[in-house]
Amino acid sequence: MISYLKGIVAGIQNNNGNRHTLTLEVNGMGYDLQIPARLAQQLPNTGGEVQIFTHYQIREEVPLLYGFGSPGERDLFRHLLSVSGVGAALAIALLDTLELPDLVQAIIAGNTQLLIQSPGVGKKTAERLCLELKSKLVEWRKTAGFFVATGGPAPSILEEVQMTLLALGYTANEVSHALHVVSEDIGLPKDAYVEEWIKQAIAHLSSEYSQ
């Protein structure tokens, strides 16, 4: 119905935790859009111009607009909603926890341990996401205009490395980013020992925190 809106940021309201409402002024009219916390942090200050890609939904006879920073994020949101038991709040939580390429890769790879780091996502929901979306996302990512990063440990040790770093208190997004950096910038071989991946990832994350 509405593909996108381009207008001026009139205000951003935090409605309990990760629920944010963006008021966007377009040609003298104010639209309220539910947006991910990640997008709320990236928006310009009040008065700045921005383009938001939208999804229109009616829930309990109440019309709602959801806003996203890119068509890819909006389209993945729609894919997530198609999974039984996944509503808008859960879909937004997934988008907030992982960057778009990392979320797609986690679902395609069946990495439930990474998916359950999202608030409200349990093991059964994570398994359903992988089961119902894997084949769809394999095809979708080919035409969505982005490539999933391939950097990281070999599949045989990936889960052990991720779980160790998550247990140390790092977020799912921090872990994914660190593993890509260690692979692509440092050049650590995919089949290096688990301990070496963990050591290099911690070193990178520690340097990020110290800056």
PDB file of C-alpha atoms in Angstrom:
ATOM      1  CA  MET A   1       0.000   0.000   0.000  1.00  0.00           C
ATOM      2  CA  ILE A   2       2.734   2.470   1.016  1.00  0.00           C
ATOM      3  CA  SER A   3       6.207   1.491  -0.202  1.00  0.00           C
ATOM      4  CA  TYR A   4       8.142   4.297   1.451  1.00  0.00           C
ATOM      5  CA  LEU A   5       7.808   7.749   2.980  1.00  0.00           C
ATOM      6  CA  LYS A   6      10.284  10.602   2.543  1.00  0.00           C
ATOM      7  CA  GLY A   7       9.982  13.440   4.992  1.00  0.00           C
ATOM      8  CA  ILE A   8      11.273  15.283   8.053  1.00  0.00           C
ATOM      9  CA  VAL A   9      11.909  13.731  11.455  1.00  0.00           C
ATOM     10  CA  ALA A  10       9.405  15.389  13.816  1.00  0.00           C
ATOM     11  CA  GLY A  11      10.196  13.235  16.840  1.00  0.00           C
ATOM     12  CA  ILE A  12      11.239   9.810  18.129  1.00  0.00           C
ATOM     13  CA  GLN A  13       9.606   8.228  21.157  1.00  0.00           C
ATOM     14  CA  ASN A  14      10.907   5.250  23.132  1.00  0.00           C
ATOM     15  CA  ASN A  15       7.952   3.071  24.133  1.00  0.00           C
ATOM     16  CA  ASN A  16       9.345   0.562  26.618  1.00  0.00           C
ATOM     17  CA  GLY A  17      12.634  -1.093  25.675  1.00  0.00           C
ATOM     18  CA  ASN A  18      13.127  -1.710  21.972  1.00  0.00           C
ATOM     19  CA  ARG A  19       9.790  -0.272  20.870  1.00  0.00           C
ATOM     20  CA  HIS A  20      10.318   3.085  19.183  1.00  0.00           C
ATOM     21  CA  THR A  21       7.878   5.346  17.374  1.00  0.00           C
ATOM     22  CA  LEU A  22       9.087   7.731  14.693  1.00  0.00           C
ATOM     23  CA  THR A  23       6.856  10.677  13.819  1.00  0.00           C
ATOM     24  CA  LEU A  24       7.627  11.611  10.233  1.00  0.00           C
ATOM     25  CA  GLU A  25       6.247  14.779   8.685  1.00  0.00           C
ATOM     26  CA  VAL A  26       5.415  14.359   4.994  1.00  0.00           C
ATOM     27  CA  ASN A  27       3.852  17.284   3.130  1.00  0.00           C
ATOM     28  CA  GLY A  28       2.332  18.727   6.283  1.00  0.00           C
ATOM     29  CA  MET A  29       1.035  15.381   7.601  1.00  0.00           C
ATOM     30  CA  GLY A  30       2.517  13.460  10.523  1.00  0.00           C
ATOM     31  CA  TYR A  31       2.879   9.682  10.244  1.00  0.00           C
ATOM     32  CA  ASP A  32       3.655   7.488  13.278  1.00  0.00           C
ATOM     33  CA  LEU A  33       5.849   4.520  12.384  1.00  0.00           C
ATOM     34  CA  GLN A  34       6.988   1.671  14.622  1.00  0.00           C
ATOM     35  CA  ILE A  35      10.729   1.258  13.992  1.00  0.00           C
ATOM     36  CA  PRO A  36      13.590  -0.948  15.278  1.00  0.00           C
ATOM     37  CA  ALA A  37      15.824   0.507  17.989  1.00  0.00           C
ATOM     38  CA  ARG A  38      18.807   0.166  15.630  1.00  0.00           C
ATOM     39  CA  LEU A  39      17.134   2.493  13.114  1.00  0.00           C
ATOM     40  CA  ALA A  40      16.174   4.962  15.849  1.00  0.00           C
ATOM     41  CA  GLN A  41      19.868   5.339  16.702  1.00  0.00           C
ATOM     42  CA  GLN A  42      20.793   5.988  13.065  1.00  0.00           C
ATOM     43  CA  LEU A  43      18.194   8.643  12.261  1.00  0.00           C
ATOM     44  CA  PRO A  44      19.123  12.332  11.951  1.00  0.00           C
ATOM     45  CA  ASN A  45      18.080  14.797  14.634  1.00  0.00           C
ATOM     46  CA  THR A  46      14.679  16.449  14.625  1.00  0.00           C
ATOM     47  CA  GLY A  47      14.305  18.456  11.412  1.00  0.00           C
ATOM     48  CA  GLY A  48      16.510  16.154   9.354  1.00  0.00           C
ATOM     49  CA  GLU A  49      15.207  14.559   6.170  1.00  0.00           C
ATOM     50  CA  VAL A  50      15.026  10.802   5.815  1.00  0.00           C
ATOM     51  CA  GLN A  51      13.491   8.092   3.619  1.00  0.00           C
ATOM     52  CA  ILE A  52      11.783   5.212   5.419  1.00  0.00           C
ATOM     53  CA  PHE A  53      10.611   1.980   3.784  1.00  0.00           C
ATOM     54  CA  THR A  54       7.290   0.862   5.207  1.00  0.00           C
ATOM     55  CA  HIS A  55       5.097  -2.130   5.952  1.00  0.00           C
ATOM     56  CA  TYR A  56       1.387  -1.575   6.546  1.00  0.00           C
ATOM     57  CA  GLN A  57      -0.493  -3.902   8.882  1.00  0.00           C
ATOM     58  CA  ILE A  58      -3.897  -3.981  10.550  1.00  0.00           C
ATOM     59  CA  ARG A  59      -3.938  -5.559  14.013  1.00  0.00           C
ATOM     60  CA  GLU A  60      -7.182  -5.851  15.951  1.00  0.00           C
ATOM     61  CA  GLU A  61      -8.733  -3.366  13.510  1.00  0.00           C
ATOM     62  CA  VAL A  62      -5.994  -0.809  14.270  1.00  0.00           C
ATOM     63  CA  PRO A  63      -3.824   0.242  11.280  1.00  0.00           C
ATOM     64  CA  LEU A  64      -0.092   0.255  11.975  1.00  0.00           C
ATOM     65  CA  LEU A  65       2.900   1.399   9.943  1.00  0.00           C
ATOM     66  CA  TYR A  66       6.327  -0.179  10.478  1.00  0.00           C
ATOM     67  CA  GLY A  67       9.412   1.616   9.199  1.00  0.00           C
ATOM     68  CA  PHE A  68      12.829   0.351   8.085  1.00  0.00           C
ATOM     69  CA  GLY A  69      16.052   1.836   6.791  1.00  0.00           C
ATOM     70  CA  SER A  70      16.255  -0.255   3.616  1.00  0.00           C
ATOM     71  CA  PRO A  71      13.996  -2.302   1.307  1.00  0.00           C
ATOM     72  CA  GLY A  72      15.966  -5.423   2.260  1.00  0.00           C
ATOM     73  CA  GLU A  73      15.271  -4.981   5.969  1.00  0.00           C
ATOM     74  CA  ARG A  74      11.574  -4.346   5.276  1.00  0.00           C
ATOM     75  CA  ASP A  75      11.329  -7.415   3.044  1.00  0.00           C
ATOM     76  CA  LEU A  76      13.091  -9.655   5.581  1.00  0.00           C
ATOM     77  CA  PHE A  77      10.641  -8.367   8.222  1.00  0.00           C
ATOM     78  CA  ARG A  78       7.824  -9.620   5.991  1.00  0.00           C
ATOM     79  CA  HIS A  79       9.511 -13.007   5.610  1.00  0.00           C
ATOM     80  CA  LEU A  80       9.825 -13.277   9.396  1.00  0.00           C
ATOM     81  CA  LEU A  81       6.133 -12.455   9.845  1.00  0.00           C
ATOM     82  CA  SER A  82       5.233 -15.361   7.558  1.00  0.00           C
ATOM     83  CA  VAL A  83       6.582 -17.844  10.123  1.00  0.00           C
ATOM     84  CA  SER A  84       3.952 -19.283  12.445  1.00  0.00           C
ATOM     85  CA  GLY A  85       4.213 -17.812  15.921  1.00  0.00           C
ATOM     86  CA  VAL A  86       6.325 -14.822  14.872  1.00  0.00           C
ATOM     87  CA  GLY A  87       4.673 -11.426  15.290  1.00  0.00           C
ATOM     88  CA  ALA A  88       5.911  -7.920  14.618  1.00  0.00           C
ATOM     89  CA  ALA A  89       7.561  -7.485  18.038  1.00  0.00           C
ATOM     90  CA  LEU A  90       9.564 -10.705  17.663  1.00  0.00           C
ATOM     91  CA  ALA A  91      10.545  -9.878  14.078  1.00  0.00           C
ATOM     92  CA  ILE A  92      11.822  -6.458  15.124  1.00  0.00           C
ATOM     93  CA  ALA A  93      13.754  -8.027  18.025  1.00  0.00           C
ATOM     94  CA  LEU A  94      15.534 -10.311  15.542  1.00  0.00           C
ATOM     95  CA  LEU A  95      16.398  -7.366  13.286  1.00  0.00           C
ATOM     96  CA  ASP A  96      17.702  -5.430  16.287  1.00  0.00           C
ATOM     97  CA  THR A  97      19.896  -8.268  17.555  1.00  0.00           C
ATOM     98  CA  LEU A  98      21.701  -9.109  14.312  1.00  0.00           C
ATOM     99  CA  GLU A  99      22.749  -7.162  11.245  1.00  0.00           C
ATOM    100  CA  LEU A 100      20.705  -8.073   8.163  1.00  0.00           C
ATOM    101  CA  PRO A 101      23.356 -10.309   6.470  1.00  0.00           C
ATOM    102  CA  ASP A 102      24.140 -12.078   9.763  1.00  0.00           C
ATOM    103  CA  LEU A 103      20.464 -12.765  10.480  1.00  0.00           C
ATOM    104  CA  VAL A 104      19.913 -14.195   7.001  1.00  0.00           C
ATOM    105  CA  GLN A 105      23.052 -16.347   7.302  1.00  0.00           C
ATOM    106  CA  ALA A 106      22.036 -17.634  10.760  1.00  0.00           C
ATOM    107  CA  ILE A 107      18.652 -18.766   9.430  1.00  0.00           C
ATOM    108  CA  ILE A 108      20.104 -20.375   6.292  1.00  0.00           C
ATOM    109  CA  ALA A 109      22.817 -22.156   8.297  1.00  0.00           C
ATOM    110  CA  GLY A 110      20.328 -23.333  10.940  1.00  0.00           C
ATOM    111  CA  ASN A 111      22.280 -21.533  13.660  1.00  0.00           C
ATOM    112  CA  THR A 112      19.603 -21.604  16.358  1.00  0.00           C
ATOM    113  CA  GLN A 113      22.099 -20.743  19.108  1.00  0.00           C
ATOM    114  CA  LEU A 114      22.635 -17.333  17.537  1.00  0.00           C
ATOM    115  CA  LEU A 115      18.935 -16.750  16.878  1.00  0.00           C
ATOM    116  CA  ILE A 116      17.895 -17.390  20.493  1.00  0.00           C
ATOM    117  CA  GLN A 117      20.013 -14.421  21.574  1.00  0.00           C
ATOM    118  CA  SER A 118      17.102 -12.242  20.393  1.00  0.00           C
ATOM    119  CA  PRO A 119      14.702 -11.344  23.247  1.00  0.00           C
ATOM    120  CA  GLY A 120      11.629 -13.577  23.156  1.00  0.00           C
ATOM    121  CA  VAL A 121      13.050 -16.106  20.687  1.00  0.00           C
ATOM    122  CA  GLY A 122      13.145 -19.603  22.160  1.00  0.00           C
ATOM    123  CA  LYS A 123      14.649 -22.779  20.739  1.00  0.00           C
ATOM    124  CA  LYS A 124      11.398 -23.961  19.106  1.00  0.00           C
ATOM    125  CA  THR A 125      10.811 -20.584  17.452  1.00  0.00           C
ATOM    126  CA  ALA A 126      14.412 -20.511  16.199  1.00  0.00           C
ATOM    127  CA  GLU A 127      14.022 -24.002  14.750  1.00  0.00           C
ATOM    128  CA  ARG A 128      10.774 -22.959  13.031  1.00  0.00           C
ATOM    129  CA  LEU A 129      12.479 -19.905  11.530  1.00  0.00           C
ATOM    130  CA  CYS A 130      15.203 -22.077  10.023  1.00  0.00           C
ATOM    131  CA  LEU A 131      12.804 -24.761   8.822  1.00  0.00           C
ATOM    132  CA  GLU A 132      10.277 -22.423   7.191  1.00  0.00           C
ATOM    133  CA  LEU A 133      12.619 -19.745   5.814  1.00  0.00           C
ATOM    134  CA  LYS A 134      15.862 -21.464   4.808  1.00  0.00           C
ATOM    135  CA  SER A 135      14.928 -22.268   1.200  1.00  0.00           C
ATOM    136  CA  LYS A 136      13.054 -18.971   0.769  1.00  0.00           C
ATOM    137  CA  LEU A 137      16.003 -16.882   1.956  1.00  0.00           C
ATOM    138  CA  VAL A 138      18.530 -18.791  -0.156  1.00  0.00           C
ATOM    139  CA  GLU A 139      16.573 -17.636  -3.218  1.00  0.00           C
ATOM    140  CA  TRP A 140      15.652 -14.212  -1.843  1.00  0.00           C
ATOM    141  CA  ARG A 141      19.197 -13.124  -1.031  1.00  0.00           C
ATOM    142  CA  LYS A 142      20.181 -13.726  -4.667  1.00  0.00           C
ATOM    143  CA  THR A 143      17.747 -11.043  -5.812  1.00  0.00           C
ATOM    144  CA  ALA A 144      17.717  -8.761  -2.764  1.00  0.00           C
ATOM    145  CA  GLY A 145      20.782  -6.782  -3.800  1.00  0.00           C
ATOM    146  CA  PHE A 146      23.193  -7.858  -1.053  1.00  0.00           C
ATOM    147  CA  PHE A 147      25.630 -10.652  -0.378  1.00  0.00           C
ATOM    148  CA  VAL A 148      25.962 -12.489   2.903  1.00  0.00           C
ATOM    149  CA  ALA A 149      29.449 -12.188   4.346  1.00  0.00           C
ATOM    150  CA  THR A 150      31.312 -15.472   4.251  1.00  0.00           C
ATOM    151  CA  GLY A 151      34.088 -14.642   6.703  1.00  0.00           C
ATOM    152  CA  GLY A 152      34.276 -16.707   9.870  1.00  0.00           C
ATOM    153  CA  PRO A 153      35.289 -20.091  11.267  1.00  0.00           C
ATOM    154  CA  ALA A 154      34.574 -23.358   9.487  1.00  0.00           C
ATOM    155  CA  PRO A 155      31.020 -24.651  10.089  1.00  0.00           C
ATOM    156  CA  SER A 156      32.348 -27.516  12.205  1.00  0.00           C
ATOM    157  CA  ILE A 157      33.674 -25.128  14.875  1.00  0.00           C
ATOM    158  CA  LEU A 158      31.508 -22.040  14.338  1.00  0.00           C
ATOM    159  CA  GLU A 159      28.906 -22.867  16.992  1.00  0.00           C
ATOM    160  CA  GLU A 160      31.510 -23.631  19.670  1.00  0.00           C
ATOM    161  CA  VAL A 161      33.309 -20.326  19.014  1.00  0.00           C
ATOM    162  CA  GLN A 162      30.053 -18.351  19.055  1.00  0.00           C
ATOM    163  CA  MET A 163      28.726 -19.963  22.232  1.00  0.00           C
ATOM    164  CA  THR A 164      31.995 -19.346  24.086  1.00  0.00           C
ATOM    165  CA  LEU A 165      31.980 -15.649  23.154  1.00  0.00           C
ATOM    166  CA  LEU A 166      28.284 -15.277  23.985  1.00  0.00           C
ATOM    167  CA  ALA A 167      28.910 -16.892  27.377  1.00  0.00           C
ATOM    168  CA  LEU A 168      31.567 -14.249  28.013  1.00  0.00           C
ATOM    169  CA  GLY A 169      28.884 -11.574  27.715  1.00  0.00           C
ATOM    170  CA  TYR A 170      29.326 -10.310  24.162  1.00  0.00           C
ATOM    171  CA  THR A 171      26.194  -9.676  22.098  1.00  0.00           C
ATOM    172  CA  ALA A 172      25.278 -11.715  19.031  1.00  0.00           C
ATOM    173  CA  ASN A 173      25.974  -8.738  16.791  1.00  0.00           C
ATOM    174  CA  GLU A 174      29.396  -8.116  18.383  1.00  0.00           C
ATOM    175  CA  VAL A 175      30.332 -11.775  17.967  1.00  0.00           C
ATOM    176  CA  SER A 176      29.322 -11.901  14.296  1.00  0.00           C
ATOM    177  CA  HIS A 177      31.169  -8.686  13.491  1.00  0.00           C
ATOM    178  CA  ALA A 178      34.313  -9.790  15.335  1.00  0.00           C
ATOM    179  CA  LEU A 179      34.460 -13.114  13.493  1.00  0.00           C
ATOM    180  CA  HIS A 180      34.134 -11.383  10.127  1.00  0.00           C
ATOM    181  CA  VAL A 181      36.927  -8.959  11.044  1.00  0.00           C
ATOM    182  CA  VAL A 182      39.227 -11.748  12.262  1.00  0.00           C
ATOM    183  CA  SER A 183      38.639 -13.657   9.025  1.00  0.00           C
ATOM    184  CA  GLU A 184      38.778 -10.828   6.511  1.00  0.00           C
ATOM    185  CA  ASP A 185      41.190  -8.312   8.069  1.00  0.00           C
ATOM    186  CA  ILE A 186      43.509 -10.560  10.061  1.00  0.00           C
ATOM    187  CA  GLY A 187      43.241 -13.477   7.632  1.00  0.00           C
ATOM    188  CA  LEU A 188      42.879 -16.275  10.182  1.00  0.00           C
ATOM    189  CA  PRO A 189      42.232 -19.561   8.298  1.00  0.00           C
ATOM    190  CA  LYS A 190      38.722 -20.977   8.602  1.00  0.00           C
ATOM    191  CA  ASP A 191      40.045 -24.256   9.992  1.00  0.00           C
ATOM    192  CA  ALA A 192      42.265 -22.690  12.656  1.00  0.00           C
ATOM    193  CA  TYR A 193      41.863 -24.056  16.185  1.00  0.00           C
ATOM    194  CA  VAL A 194      38.793 -23.001  18.173  1.00  0.00           C
ATOM    195  CA  GLU A 195      41.045 -21.447  20.800  1.00  0.00           C
ATOM    196  CA  GLU A 196      42.781 -19.270  18.197  1.00  0.00           C
ATOM    197  CA  TRP A 197      39.465 -17.960  16.843  1.00  0.00           C
ATOM    198  CA  ILE A 198      38.306 -17.127  20.349  1.00  0.00           C
ATOM    199  CA  LYS A 199      41.629 -15.467  21.235  1.00  0.00           C
ATOM    200  CA  GLN A 200      41.659 -13.271  18.113  1.00  0.00           C
ATOM    201  CA  ALA A 201      37.978 -12.350  18.458  1.00  0.00           C
ATOM    202  CA  ILE A 202      38.433 -11.303  22.095  1.00  0.00           C
ATOM    203  CA  ALA A 203      41.489  -9.257  21.148  1.00  0.00           C
ATOM    204  CA  HIS A 204      39.460  -7.412  18.505  1.00  0.00           C
ATOM    205  CA  LEU A 205      36.492  -6.860  20.826  1.00  0.00           C
ATOM    206  CA  SER A 206      38.772  -5.623  23.606  1.00  0.00           C
ATOM    207  CA  SER A 207      40.363  -3.090  21.257  1.00  0.00           C
ATOM    208  CA  GLU A 208      36.897  -1.879  20.231  1.00  0.00           C
ATOM    209  CA  TYR A 209      35.881  -1.339  23.850  1.00  0.00           C
ATOM    210  CA  SER A 210      39.113   0.528  24.661  1.00  0.00           C
ATOM    211  CA  GLN A 211      38.603   3.111  21.900  1.00  0.00           C
TER     212      GLN A 211
END
